[in-house]
């Protein structure tokens, strides 16, 4: 996680949206529901981040939002700058969480849904955000949707480590992905390919 570089969070959110596209568009249409993912991006300064780790966190948060709207709905991805922080928010108009569930969410792989996708629970997300000196807040009311806000510090003027401009791993591997759920296979394959592996 020490491979830090100057990163535009808007690009990582676009990646996350593309990676999960087959879930929120293709599978949703198969089930006869409509999920809209709206991107409300501001021009924000770069942050210093490990792009593959942060992208992983964004994918997990987007999947959580998708799971929160099983009957279809609206998910909004928003970015803005507040002082020396870049604010990234994921909001959905789904069922929301009870207060006791909300309090337990980041501390554990607590889920009110089916077994969590890929095991990428909020614990992992919280750890990745903390590793980037950021904060994660969840604001959710029953029947009123959920707003997850990630706050990350703006990169200081110090240049990012040179030679780290590529997002590929240094030692690409050949990876065999096996899972009885085709959507999990597809998602894992996309995540691994983005990191430079052959699946």
Backbone as JSON Lines, residues from 0, in Angstrom:
{"i":0,"aa":"X","n":[0.82,-1.2,0.0],"ca":[0.0,0.0,0.0],"c":[0.86,1.26,0.0]}
{"i":1,"aa":"X","n":[2.18,1.1,-0.14],"ca":[3.05,2.27,-0.13],"c":[3.18,2.9,-1.51]}
{"i":2,"aa":"X","n":[2.59,2.26,-2.53],"ca":[2.71,2.8,-3.89],"c":[1.72,3.93,-4.08]}
{"i":3,"aa":"X","n":[2.1,5.11,-3.64],"ca":[1.21,6.25,-3.71],"c":[1.54,7.11,-4.92]}
{"i":4,"aa":"X","n":[0.5,7.64,-5.54],"ca":[0.7,8.55,-6.65],"c":[-0.43,9.57,-6.65]}
{"i":5,"aa":"X","n":[-0.25,10.6,-7.47],"ca":[-1.26,11.63,-7.59],"c":[-2.44,11.08,-8.39]}
{"i":6,"aa":"X","n":[-3.63,11.12,-7.8],"ca":[-4.78,10.44,-8.39],"c":[-5.99,11.37,-8.45]}
{"i":7,"aa":"X","n":[-6.73,11.3,-9.55],"ca":[-8.0,12.02,-9.69],"c":[-9.13,11.07,-9.26]}
{"i":8,"aa":"X","n":[-9.82,11.39,-8.17],"ca":[-10.86,10.48,-7.69],"c":[-11.99,10.31,-8.7]}
{"i":9,"aa":"X","n":[-12.21,11.33,-9.54],"ca":[-13.26,11.21,-10.56],"c":[-12.97,10.06,-11.52]}
{"i":10,"aa":"X","n":[-11.69,9.88,-11.88],"ca":[-11.32,8.79,-12.78],"c":[-11.53,7.44,-12.09]}
{"i":11,"aa":"X","n":[-11.18,7.35,-10.79],"ca":[-11.38,6.09,-10.07],"c":[-12.86,5.76,-9.95]}
{"i":12,"aa":"X","n":[-13.7,6.77,-9.74],"ca":[-15.14,6.53,-9.66],"c":[-15.7,6.08,-11.0]}
{"i":13,"aa":"X","n":[-15.17,6.66,-12.09],"ca":[-15.59,6.2,-13.43],"c":[-15.21,4.74,-13.63]}
{"i":14,"aa":"X","n":[-13.97,4.39,-13.19],"ca":[-13.54,2.98,-13.27],"c":[-14.5,2.08,-12.49]}
{"i":15,"aa":"X","n":[-14.81,2.49,-11.26],"ca":[-15.69,1.68,-10.41],"c":[-17.06,1.5,-11.07]}
{"i":16,"aa":"X","n":[-17.54,2.55,-11.69],"ca":[-18.83,2.49,-12.38],"c":[-18.77,1.52,-13.56]}
{"i":17,"aa":"X","n":[-17.66,1.56,-14.31],"ca":[-17.49,0.65,-15.44],"c":[-17.38,-0.8,-14.97]}
{"i":18,"aa":"X","n":[-16.58,-1.02,-13.91],"ca":[-16.37,-2.38,-13.4],"c":[-17.68,-3.0,-12.96]}
{"i":19,"aa":"X","n":[-18.55,-2.2,-12.34],"ca":[-19.81,-2.74,-11.8],"c":[-20.98,-2.59,-12.77]}
{"i":20,"aa":"X","n":[-20.68,-2.09,-13.97],"ca":[-21.74,-1.78,-14.94],"c":[-22.64,-2.98,-15.2]}
{"i":21,"aa":"X","n":[-22.03,-4.17,-15.3],"ca":[-22.83,-5.36,-15.62],"c":[-23.83,-5.68,-14.51]}
{"i":22,"aa":"X","n":[-23.54,-5.24,-13.28],"ca":[-24.47,-5.5,-12.18],"c":[-25.63,-4.53,-12.26]}
{"i":23,"aa":"X","n":[-25.31,-3.23,-12.29],"ca":[-26.4,-2.25,-12.16],"c":[-27.15,-2.01,-13.45]}
{"i":24,"aa":"X","n":[-26.58,-2.34,-14.59],"ca":[-27.31,-2.15,-15.83],"c":[-27.81,-3.48,-16.39]}
{"i":25,"aa":"X","n":[-26.87,-4.38,-16.67],"ca":[-27.24,-5.61,-17.39],"c":[-28.11,-6.53,-16.54]}
{"i":26,"aa":"X","n":[-27.64,-6.84,-15.31],"ca":[-28.41,-7.76,-14.47],"c":[-29.74,-7.13,-14.07]}
{"i":27,"aa":"X","n":[-29.71,-5.83,-13.79],"ca":[-30.94,-5.13,-13.41],"c":[-31.98,-5.23,-14.53]}
{"i":28,"aa":"X","n":[-31.52,-5.03,-15.78],"ca":[-32.47,-5.1,-16.9],"c":[-33.02,-6.52,-17.07]}
{"i":29,"aa":"X","n":[-32.15,-7.52,-16.82],"ca":[-32.61,-8.91,-16.89],"c":[-33.74,-9.16,-15.89]}
{"i":30,"aa":"X","n":[-33.63,-8.51,-14.71],"ca":[-34.62,-8.71,-13.67],"c":[-35.8,-7.73,-13.79]}
{"i":31,"aa":"X","n":[-35.76,-6.92,-14.85],"ca":[-36.87,-6.01,-15.09],"c":[-36.91,-4.8,-14.18]}
{"i":32,"aa":"X","n":[-35.77,-4.45,-13.59],"ca":[-35.73,-3.25,-12.75],"c":[-34.77,-2.24,-13.37]}
{"i":33,"aa":"X","n":[-34.91,-1.0,-12.97],"ca":[-34.06,0.06,-13.51],"c":[-33.23,0.67,-12.39]}
{"i":34,"aa":"X","n":[-31.92,0.64,-12.54],"ca":[-31.02,1.32,-11.61],"c":[-30.27,2.38,-12.39]}
{"i":35,"aa":"X","n":[-30.42,3.61,-11.98],"ca":[-29.67,4.7,-12.62],"c":[-28.49,5.08,-11.74]}
{"i":36,"aa":"X","n":[-27.32,5.2,-12.34],"ca":[-26.15,5.69,-11.63],"c":[-25.79,7.05,-12.22]}
{"i":37,"aa":"X","n":[-25.95,8.08,-11.41],"ca":[-25.72,9.45,-11.87],"c":[-24.37,9.92,-11.34]}
{"i":38,"aa":"X","n":[-23.57,10.52,-12.21],"ca":[-22.27,11.06,-11.81],"c":[-22.37,12.57,-11.72]}
{"i":39,"aa":"X","n":[-22.2,13.08,-10.53],"ca":[-22.26,14.52,-10.28],"c":[-20.87,14.95,-9.8]}
{"i":40,"aa":"X","n":[-19.93,15.06,-10.75],"ca":[-18.53,15.31,-10.39],"c":[-18.18,16.78,-10.51]}
{"i":41,"aa":"X","n":[-17.47,17.28,-9.52],"ca":[-16.87,18.61,-9.61],"c":[-15.4,18.42,-10.0]}
{"i":42,"aa":"X","n":[-14.79,19.49,-10.47],"ca":[-13.34,19.42,-10.7],"c":[-12.68,19.5,-9.34]}
{"i":43,"aa":"X","n":[-11.97,18.43,-8.99],"ca":[-11.35,18.38,-7.66],"c":[-9.84,18.2,-7.82]}
{"i":44,"aa":"X","n":[-9.06,18.71,-6.85],"ca":[-7.61,18.53,-6.93],"c":[-7.24,17.06,-6.7]}
{"i":45,"aa":"X","n":[-6.06,16.66,-7.15],"ca":[-5.65,15.26,-6.95],"c":[-5.39,14.95,-5.48]}
{"i":46,"aa":"X","n":[-5.5,13.67,-5.18],"ca":[-5.13,13.19,-3.84],"c":[-3.95,12.24,-4.02]}
{"i":47,"aa":"X","n":[-3.25,11.96,-2.93],"ca":[-2.15,11.0,-2.97],"c":[-2.72,9.66,-2.55]}
{"i":48,"aa":"X","n":[-2.69,8.68,-3.44],"ca":[-3.39,7.42,-3.15],"c":[-2.74,6.25,-3.85]}
{"i":49,"aa":"X","n":[-3.06,5.06,-3.34],"ca":[-2.79,3.82,-4.05],"c":[-4.04,3.58,-4.9]}
{"i":50,"aa":"X","n":[-3.96,3.79,-6.22],"ca":[-5.19,3.78,-7.04],"c":[-5.94,2.45,-7.0]}
{"i":51,"aa":"X","n":[-5.21,1.32,-7.02],"ca":[-5.93,0.04,-7.06],"c":[-6.67,-0.21,-5.76]}
{"i":52,"aa":"X","n":[-6.08,0.19,-4.63],"ca":[-6.74,0.0,-3.34],"c":[-7.99,0.89,-3.23]}
{"i":53,"aa":"X","n":[-7.82,2.16,-3.61],"ca":[-8.94,3.09,-3.49],"c":[-10.06,2.71,-4.47]}
{"i":54,"aa":"X","n":[-9.67,2.25,-5.64],"ca":[-10.68,1.8,-6.61],"c":[-11.46,0.63,-6.03]}
{"i":55,"aa":"X","n":[-10.74,-0.27,-5.34],"ca":[-11.4,-1.42,-4.7],"c":[-12.45,-0.96,-3.7]}
{"i":56,"aa":"X","n":[-12.09,0.06,-2.9],"ca":[-13.04,0.58,-1.91],"c":[-14.26,1.19,-2.6]}
{"i":57,"aa":"X","n":[-14.02,1.94,-3.69],"ca":[-15.13,2.57,-4.41],"c":[-16.05,1.52,-5.03]}
{"i":58,"aa":"X","n":[-15.46,0.44,-5.57],"ca":[-16.26,-0.65,-6.14],"c":[-17.15,-1.26,-5.06]}
{"i":59,"aa":"X","n":[-16.57,-1.51,-3.87],"ca":[-17.33,-2.12,-2.78],"c":[-18.48,-1.21,-2.34]}
{"i":60,"aa":"X","n":[-18.21,0.12,-2.26],"ca":[-19.26,1.06,-1.84],"c":[-20.36,1.14,-2.89]}
{"i":61,"aa":"X","n":[-19.97,1.08,-4.15],"ca":[-20.96,1.12,-5.22],"c":[-21.81,-0.15,-5.22]}
{"i":62,"aa":"X","n":[-21.18,-1.3,-4.98],"ca":[-21.94,-2.55,-4.9],"c":[-22.91,-2.53,-3.71]}
{"i":63,"aa":"X","n":[-22.47,-1.95,-2.6],"ca":[-23.37,-1.81,-1.45],"c":[-24.59,-0.98,-1.81]}
{"i":64,"aa":"X","n":[-24.35,0.13,-2.54],"ca":[-25.47,0.99,-2.95],"c":[-26.4,0.26,-3.9]}
{"i":65,"aa":"X","n":[-25.83,-0.54,-4.81],"ca":[-26.65,-1.31,-5.75],"c":[-27.53,-2.31,-5.0]}
{"i":66,"aa":"X","n":[-26.93,-2.97,-3.99],"ca":[-27.69,-3.95,-3.21],"c":[-28.79,-3.29,-2.38]}
{"i":67,"aa":"X","n":[-28.64,-1.99,-2.13],"ca":[-29.64,-1.28,-1.31],"c":[-30.89,-0.93,-2.11]}
{"i":68,"aa":"X","n":[-30.84,-1.12,-3.45],"ca":[-32.01,-0.78,-4.28],"c":[-32.46,-2.01,-5.08]}
{"i":69,"aa":"X","n":[-32.88,-3.09,-4.38],"ca":[-33.24,-4.33,-5.09],"c":[-34.44,-4.18,-6.01]}
{"i":70,"aa":"X","n":[-35.27,-3.17,-5.75],"ca":[-36.43,-2.93,-6.63],"c":[-36.1,-1.9,-7.71]}
{"i":71,"aa":"X","n":[-34.84,-1.52,-7.77],"ca":[-34.46,-0.45,-8.7],"c":[-34.4,0.87,-7.96]}
{"i":72,"aa":"X","n":[-33.74,1.85,-8.56],"ca":[-33.66,3.14,-7.9],"c":[-32.53,3.99,-8.46]}
{"i":73,"aa":"X","n":[-32.17,5.0,-7.69],"ca":[-31.19,5.99,-8.13],"c":[-29.98,5.97,-7.21]}
{"i":74,"aa":"X","n":[-28.8,5.9,-7.8],"ca":[-27.54,6.0,-7.06],"c":[-26.79,7.21,-7.6]}
{"i":75,"aa":"X","n":[-26.35,8.07,-6.71],"ca":[-25.63,9.27,-7.14],"c":[-24.2,9.24,-6.6]}
{"i":76,"aa":"X","n":[-23.26,9.4,-7.51],"ca":[-21.84,9.52,-7.15],"c":[-21.48,11.0,-7.26]}
{"i":77,"aa":"X","n":[-20.98,11.58,-6.17],"ca":[-20.73,13.03,-6.17],"c":[-19.33,13.3,-5.65]}
{"i":78,"aa":"X","n":[-18.67,14.28,-6.24],"ca":[-17.37,14.73,-5.71],"c":[-17.4,16.24,-5.55]}
{"i":79,"aa":"X","n":[-16.69,16.72,-4.52],"ca":[-16.54,18.16,-4.32],"c":[-15.31,18.41,-3.46]}
{"i":80,"aa":"X","n":[-14.88,19.65,-3.47],"ca":[-13.76,20.03,-2.61],"c":[-14.28,20.85,-1.44]}
{"i":81,"aa":"X","n":[-13.81,20.52,-0.25],"ca":[-14.12,21.34,0.93],"c":[-12.79,21.61,1.64]}
{"i":82,"aa":"X","n":[-12.27,22.82,1.5],"ca":[-10.99,23.16,2.12],"c":[-9.89,22.27,1.57]}
{"i":83,"aa":"X","n":[-9.18,21.58,2.45],"ca":[-8.08,20.72,1.99],"c":[-8.52,19.26,1.9]}
{"i":84,"aa":"X","n":[-9.83,19.05,1.73],"ca":[-10.37,17.69,1.59],"c":[-11.11,17.54,0.27]}
{"i":85,"aa":"X","n":[-11.0,16.35,-0.3],"ca":[-11.85,15.96,-1.43],"c":[-12.93,15.06,-0.86]}
{"i":86,"aa":"X","n":[-14.18,15.42,-1.11],"ca":[-15.33,14.68,-0.58],"c":[-15.93,13.82,-1.7]}
{"i":87,"aa":"X","n":[-16.03,12.52,-1.44],"ca":[-16.65,11.59,-2.39],"c":[-17.87,11.0,-1.71]}
{"i":88,"aa":"X","n":[-19.04,11.11,-2.34],"ca":[-20.23,10.55,-1.68],"c":[-20.98,9.6,-2.61]}
{"i":89,"aa":"X","n":[-21.54,8.58,-1.97],"ca":[-22.36,7.55,-2.64],"c":[-23.73,7.62,-1.98]}
{"i":90,"aa":"X","n":[-24.75,8.02,-2.72],"ca":[-26.09,8.06,-2.1],"c":[-27.04,7.18,-2.91]}
{"i":91,"aa":"X","n":[-27.94,6.53,-2.19],"ca":[-28.96,5.73,-2.86],"c":[-30.31,6.06,-2.23]}
{"i":92,"aa":"X","n":[-31.37,5.79,-2.97],"ca":[-32.71,6.05,-2.44],"c":[-33.38,4.74,-2.04]}
{"i":93,"aa":"X","n":[-32.55,3.82,-1.5],"ca":[-33.07,2.51,-1.08],"c":[-33.7,2.55,0.29]}
{"i":94,"aa":"X","n":[-33.77,1.37,0.91],"ca":[-34.52,1.21,2.16],"c":[-33.83,1.84,3.36]}
{"i":95,"aa":"X","n":[-32.53,2.06,3.28],"ca":[-31.82,2.62,4.44],"c":[-31.54,1.55,5.48]}
{"i":96,"aa":"X","n":[-30.82,1.93,6.54],"ca":[-30.44,0.99,7.6],"c":[-30.98,1.48,8.94]}
{"i":97,"aa":"X","n":[-31.29,0.54,9.82],"ca":[-31.67,0.92,11.18],"c":[-30.45,1.49,11.9]}
{"i":98,"aa":"X","n":[-30.69,2.27,12.92],"ca":[-29.6,2.91,13.66],"c":[-28.59,1.92,14.23]}
{"i":99,"aa":"X","n":[-29.08,0.8,14.79],"ca":[-28.16,-0.16,15.39],"c":[-27.31,-0.84,14.33]}
{"i":100,"aa":"X","n":[-27.89,-1.04,13.15],"ca":[-27.13,-1.62,12.04],"c":[-26.06,-0.64,11.58]}
{"i":101,"aa":"X","n":[-26.46,0.63,11.49],"ca":[-25.54,1.67,11.0],"c":[-24.33,1.78,11.92]}
{"i":102,"aa":"X","n":[-24.56,1.72,13.23],"ca":[-23.46,1.84,14.19],"c":[-22.47,0.69,14.04]}
{"i":103,"aa":"X","n":[-22.98,-0.5,13.71],"ca":[-22.12,-1.66,13.62],"c":[-21.45,-1.82,12.27]}
{"i":104,"aa":"X","n":[-21.9,-1.05,11.28],"ca":[-21.49,-1.31,9.9],"c":[-19.97,-1.29,9.66]}
{"i":105,"aa":"X","n":[-19.26,-0.2,9.94],"ca":[-17.84,-0.2,9.54],"c":[-16.97,-1.12,10.39]}
{"i":106,"aa":"X","n":[-17.42,-1.49,11.58],"ca":[-16.54,-2.26,12.47],"c":[-16.45,-3.72,12.09]}
{"i":107,"aa":"X","n":[-17.38,-4.21,11.29],"ca":[-17.41,-5.65,11.04],"c":[-17.93,-5.91,9.65]}
{"i":108,"aa":"X","n":[-17.95,-7.19,9.28],"ca":[-18.54,-7.56,8.0],"c":[-20.04,-7.73,8.19]}
{"i":109,"aa":"X","n":[-20.6,-6.85,9.0],"ca":[-22.03,-6.91,9.31],"c":[-22.8,-6.68,8.02]}
{"i":110,"aa":"X","n":[-23.77,-7.53,7.75],"ca":[-24.59,-7.32,6.56],"c":[-26.04,-7.6,6.9]}
{"i":111,"aa":"X","n":[-26.92,-6.77,6.37],"ca":[-28.35,-7.01,6.53],"c":[-28.88,-7.69,5.27]}
{"i":112,"aa":"X","n":[-27.95,-8.02,4.37],"ca":[-28.34,-8.59,3.09],"c":[-27.87,-10.04,3.04]}
{"i":113,"aa":"X","n":[-27.87,-10.59,1.84],"ca":[-27.32,-11.92,1.6],"c":[-25.82,-11.86,1.9]}
{"i":114,"aa":"X","n":[-25.12,-13.0,1.86],"ca":[-23.68,-12.96,2.12],"c":[-23.02,-11.87,1.29]}
{"i":115,"aa":"X","n":[-22.14,-11.07,1.89],"ca":[-21.6,-9.91,1.17],"c":[-20.8,-10.35,-0.06]}
{"i":116,"aa":"X","n":[-20.97,-9.58,-1.13],"ca":[-20.27,-9.82,-2.38],"c":[-18.76,-9.84,-2.15]}
{"i":117,"aa":"X","n":[-18.11,-10.87,-2.59],"ca":[-16.64,-10.97,-2.56],"c":[-16.05,-10.76,-1.18]}
{"i":118,"aa":"X","n":[-16.87,-10.69,-0.14],"ca":[-16.34,-10.42,1.17],"c":[-15.78,-9.02,1.31]}
{"i":119,"aa":"X","n":[-16.05,-8.15,0.34],"ca":[-15.53,-6.78,0.43],"c":[-16.47,-5.96,1.3]}
{"i":120,"aa":"X","n":[-16.45,-6.24,2.61],"ca":[-17.35,-5.56,3.52],"c":[-16.88,-4.15,3.83]}
{"i":121,"aa":"X","n":[-17.66,-3.47,4.65],"ca":[-17.32,-2.1,5.01],"c":[-16.06,-2.03,5.86]}
{"i":122,"aa":"X","n":[-15.7,-3.15,6.51],"ca":[-14.45,-3.16,7.27],"c":[-13.27,-2.89,6.36]}
{"i":123,"aa":"X","n":[-13.23,-3.61,5.24],"ca":[-12.15,-3.43,4.27],"c":[-12.14,-2.0,3.77]}
{"i":124,"aa":"X","n":[-13.32,-1.49,3.42],"ca":[-13.42,-0.11,2.92],"c":[-12.89,0.86,3.96]}
{"i":125,"aa":"X","n":[-13.33,0.7,5.21],"ca":[-12.91,1.61,6.28],"c":[-11.39,1.56,6.46]}
{"i":126,"aa":"X","n":[-10.82,0.35,6.36],"ca":[-9.37,0.22,6.5],"c":[-8.62,0.92,5.37]}
{"i":127,"aa":"X","n":[-9.11,0.77,4.14],"ca":[-8.46,1.41,2.99],"c":[-8.53,2.93,3.13]}
{"i":128,"aa":"X","n":[-9.71,3.45,3.54],"ca":[-9.87,4.9,3.69],"c":[-8.96,5.41,4.81]}
{"i":129,"aa":"X","n":[-8.91,4.68,5.92],"ca":[-8.04,5.09,7.04],"c":[-6.58,5.09,6.6]}
{"i":130,"aa":"X","n":[-6.21,4.1,5.77],"ca":[-4.85,4.0,5.27],"c":[-4.48,5.21,4.4]}
{"i":131,"aa":"X","n":[-5.5,5.88,3.86],"ca":[-5.28,7.08,3.05],"c":[-5.53,8.36,3.86]}
{"i":132,"aa":"X","n":[-5.52,8.22,5.2],"ca":[-5.71,9.36,6.1],"c":[-7.06,10.05,5.87]}
{"i":133,"aa":"X","n":[-8.04,9.24,5.47],"ca":[-9.37,9.79,5.21],"c":[-10.36,9.35,6.27]}
{"i":134,"aa":"X","n":[-11.6,9.81,6.13],"ca":[-12.67,9.4,7.03],"c":[-13.84,8.86,6.22]}
{"i":135,"aa":"X","n":[-14.61,7.98,6.88],"ca":[-15.77,7.36,6.25],"c":[-16.96,7.57,7.17]}
{"i":136,"aa":"X","n":[-18.03,8.17,6.67],"ca":[-19.24,8.33,7.47],"c":[-20.43,7.75,6.73]}
{"i":137,"aa":"X","n":[-21.35,7.17,7.5],"ca":[-22.57,6.58,6.93],"c":[-23.76,7.28,7.56]}
{"i":138,"aa":"X","n":[-24.58,7.89,6.72],"ca":[-25.79,8.55,7.21],"c":[-26.98,7.85,6.56]}
{"i":139,"aa":"X","n":[-27.74,7.13,7.37],"ca":[-28.82,6.31,6.81],"c":[-30.02,6.31,7.74]}
{"i":140,"aa":"X","n":[-31.17,6.46,7.16],"ca":[-32.42,6.38,7.91],"c":[-33.29,5.3,7.26]}
{"i":141,"aa":"X","n":[-34.03,4.53,8.08],"ca":[-34.94,3.54,7.48],"c":[-35.88,4.22,6.48]}
{"i":142,"aa":"X","n":[-36.06,3.6,5.32],"ca":[-36.96,4.06,4.24],"c":[-36.52,5.41,3.67]}
{"i":143,"aa":"X","n":[-35.3,5.83,3.94],"ca":[-34.89,7.16,3.48],"c":[-33.54,7.13,2.79]}
{"i":144,"aa":"X","n":[-33.08,5.93,2.41],"ca":[-31.83,5.85,1.67],"c":[-30.61,5.97,2.55]}
{"i":145,"aa":"X","n":[-29.46,5.85,1.91],"ca":[-28.18,5.88,2.62],"c":[-27.22,6.82,1.9]}
{"i":146,"aa":"X","n":[-26.49,7.59,2.68],"ca":[-25.44,8.46,2.14],"c":[-24.13,8.04,2.79]}
{"i":147,"aa":"X","n":[-23.2,7.56,1.98],"ca":[-21.87,7.21,2.46],"c":[-20.91,8.29,1.96]}
{"i":148,"aa":"X","n":[-20.2,8.91,2.89],"ca":[-19.3,10.0,2.53],"c":[-17.87,9.64,2.88]}
{"i":149,"aa":"X","n":[-16.99,9.78,1.9],"ca":[-15.56,9.54,2.08],"c":[-14.85,10.87,1.93]}
{"i":150,"aa":"X","n":[-14.05,11.22,2.94],"ca":[-13.31,12.47,2.91],"c":[-11.82,12.15,2.86]}
{"i":151,"aa":"X","n":[-11.12,12.68,1.86],"ca":[-9.71,12.36,1.65],"c":[-8.89,13.65,1.52]}
{"i":152,"aa":"X","n":[-7.69,13.68,2.11],"ca":[-6.9,14.91,2.04],"c":[-6.36,15.18,0.64]}
{"i":153,"aa":"X","n":[-6.39,16.46,0.27],"ca":[-5.8,16.9,-1.0],"c":[-4.3,16.62,-0.97]}
{"i":154,"aa":"X","n":[-3.75,16.18,-2.11],"ca":[-2.31,15.93,-2.18],"c":[-1.56,17.24,-1.95]}
{"i":155,"aa":"X","n":[-0.53,17.18,-1.12],"ca":[0.32,18.37,-0.92],"c":[1.13,18.6,-2.18]}
{"i":156,"aa":"X","n":[1.82,19.72,-2.23],"ca":[2.57,20.06,-3.44],"c":[3.75,19.13,-3.68]}
{"i":157,"aa":"X","n":[4.12,18.33,-2.65],"ca":[5.23,17.41,-2.85],"c":[4.87,16.42,-3.94]}
{"i":158,"aa":"X","n":[5.78,16.22,-4.89],"ca":[5.45,15.32,-6.01],"c":[5.29,13.89,-5.54]}
{"i":159,"aa":"X","n":[4.45,13.15,-6.25],"ca":[4.28,11.73,-5.93],"c":[5.55,10.98,-6.3]}
{"i":160,"aa":"X","n":[5.71,9.8,-5.73],"ca":[6.89,9.0,-6.03],"c":[7.0,8.81,-7.54]}
{"i":161,"aa":"X","n":[8.18,9.07,-8.06],"ca":[8.37,8.93,-9.5],"c":[8.44,7.45,-9.87]}
{"i":162,"aa":"X","n":[8.1,7.19,-11.13],"ca":[8.15,5.81,-11.59],"c":[6.93,5.01,-11.18]}
{"i":163,"aa":"X","n":[5.96,5.69,-10.57],"ca":[4.76,4.99,-10.13],"c":[3.53,5.4,-10.93]}
{"i":164,"aa":"X","n":[3.75,5.97,-12.1],"ca":[2.62,6.51,-12.84],"c":[1.74,5.42,-13.44]}
{"i":165,"aa":"X","n":[2.25,4.19,-13.52],"ca":[1.44,3.11,-14.05],"c":[0.66,2.44,-12.93]}
{"i":166,"aa":"X","n":[-0.53,1.98,-13.26],"ca":[-1.36,1.33,-12.26],"c":[-1.14,-0.19,-12.28]}
{"i":167,"aa":"X","n":[-0.24,-0.66,-13.14],"ca":[-0.04,-2.09,-13.25],"c":[0.85,-2.61,-12.12]}
{"i":168,"aa":"X","n":[0.68,-3.87,-11.78],"ca":[1.54,-4.47,-10.76],"c":[2.92,-4.7,-11.36]}
{"i":169,"aa":"X","n":[3.94,-4.82,-10.51],"ca":[5.29,-5.02,-11.01],"c":[5.5,-6.44,-11.51]}
{"i":170,"aa":"X","n":[4.77,-7.4,-10.93],"ca":[4.92,-8.8,-11.35],"c":[3.57,-9.36,-11.74]}
{"i":171,"aa":"X","n":[3.17,-9.15,-13.01],"ca":[1.87,-9.67,-13.45],"c":[1.85,-11.19,-13.34]}
{"i":172,"aa":"X","n":[0.68,-11.73,-13.02],"ca":[0.54,-13.18,-12.85],"c":[-0.58,-13.7,-13.74]}
{"i":173,"aa":"X","n":[-0.55,-15.0,-14.0],"ca":[-1.67,-15.67,-14.64],"c":[-2.58,-16.18,-13.53]}
{"i":174,"aa":"X","n":[-3.85,-15.75,-13.54],"ca":[-4.76,-16.07,-12.44],"c":[-5.95,-16.85,-12.96]}
{"i":175,"aa":"X","n":[-6.26,-17.96,-12.28],"ca":[-7.46,-18.74,-12.6],"c":[-8.55,-18.35,-11.61]}
{"i":176,"aa":"X","n":[-9.66,-17.84,-12.11],"ca":[-10.76,-17.42,-11.25],"c":[-11.86,-18.49,-11.3]}
{"i":177,"aa":"X","n":[-12.22,-19.0,-10.13],"ca":[-13.26,-20.03,-10.04],"c":[-14.32,-19.58,-9.04]}
{"i":178,"aa":"X","n":[-15.55,-19.5,-9.48],"ca":[-16.66,-19.2,-8.58],"c":[-17.94,-19.65,-9.25]}
{"i":179,"aa":"X","n":[-18.89,-20.17,-8.47],"ca":[-20.12,-20.66,-9.09],"c":[-21.09,-19.53,-9.46]}
{"i":180,"aa":"X","n":[-20.76,-18.29,-9.08],"ca":[-21.59,-17.14,-9.44],"c":[-20.91,-16.39,-10.57]}
{"i":181,"aa":"X","n":[-21.55,-16.37,-11.75],"ca":[-20.9,-15.76,-12.91],"c":[-20.63,-14.27,-12.72]}
{"i":182,"aa":"X","n":[-21.49,-13.58,-11.97],"ca":[-21.26,-12.14,-11.78],"c":[-20.04,-11.9,-10.91]}
{"i":183,"aa":"X","n":[-19.8,-12.78,-9.93],"ca":[-18.6,-12.67,-9.1],"c":[-17.36,-12.95,-9.94]}
{"i":184,"aa":"X","n":[-17.44,-13.96,-10.81],"ca":[-16.31,-14.26,-11.71],"c":[-15.98,-13.06,-12.58]}
{"i":185,"aa":"X","n":[-17.02,-12.45,-13.15],"ca":[-16.8,-11.3,-14.04],"c":[-16.15,-10.15,-13.29]}
{"i":186,"aa":"X","n":[-16.66,-9.87,-12.1],"ca":[-16.13,-8.75,-11.31],"c":[-14.68,-8.99,-10.91]}
{"i":187,"aa":"X","n":[-14.4,-10.2,-10.42],"ca":[-13.03,-10.53,-10.03],"c":[-12.08,-10.43,-11.22]}
{"i":188,"aa":"X","n":[-12.53,-10.94,-12.37],"ca":[-11.69,-10.9,-13.57],"c":[-11.38,-9.45,-13.95]}
{"i":189,"aa":"X","n":[-12.38,-8.57,-13.88],"ca":[-12.15,-7.17,-14.24],"c":[-11.17,-6.51,-13.27]}
{"i":190,"aa":"X","n":[-11.35,-6.77,-11.97],"ca":[-10.45,-6.18,-10.98],"c":[-9.01,-6.64,-11.2]}
{"i":191,"aa":"X","n":[-8.84,-7.93,-11.5],"ca":[-7.49,-8.47,-11.69],"c":[-6.86,-7.94,-12.97]}
{"i":192,"aa":"X","n":[-7.67,-7.81,-14.04],"ca":[-7.13,-7.3,-15.32],"c":[-6.69,-5.85,-15.17]}
{"i":193,"aa":"X","n":[-7.48,-5.06,-14.44],"ca":[-7.12,-3.64,-14.23],"c":[-5.77,-3.55,-13.53]}
{"i":194,"aa":"X","n":[-5.46,-4.53,-12.68],"ca":[-4.19,-4.5,-11.95],"c":[-3.07,-5.18,-12.74]}
{"i":195,"aa":"X","n":[-3.33,-5.52,-14.02],"ca":[-2.26,-5.98,-14.89],"c":[-2.1,-7.49,-14.98]}
{"i":196,"aa":"X","n":[-2.98,-8.26,-14.33],"ca":[-2.87,-9.71,-14.39],"c":[-3.59,-10.27,-15.61]}
{"i":197,"aa":"X","n":[-3.22,-11.48,-15.99],"ca":[-3.93,-12.2,-17.04],"c":[-4.85,-13.21,-16.37]}
{"i":198,"aa":"X","n":[-6.12,-13.16,-16.73],"ca":[-7.12,-14.05,-16.1],"c":[-7.47,-15.17,-17.07]}
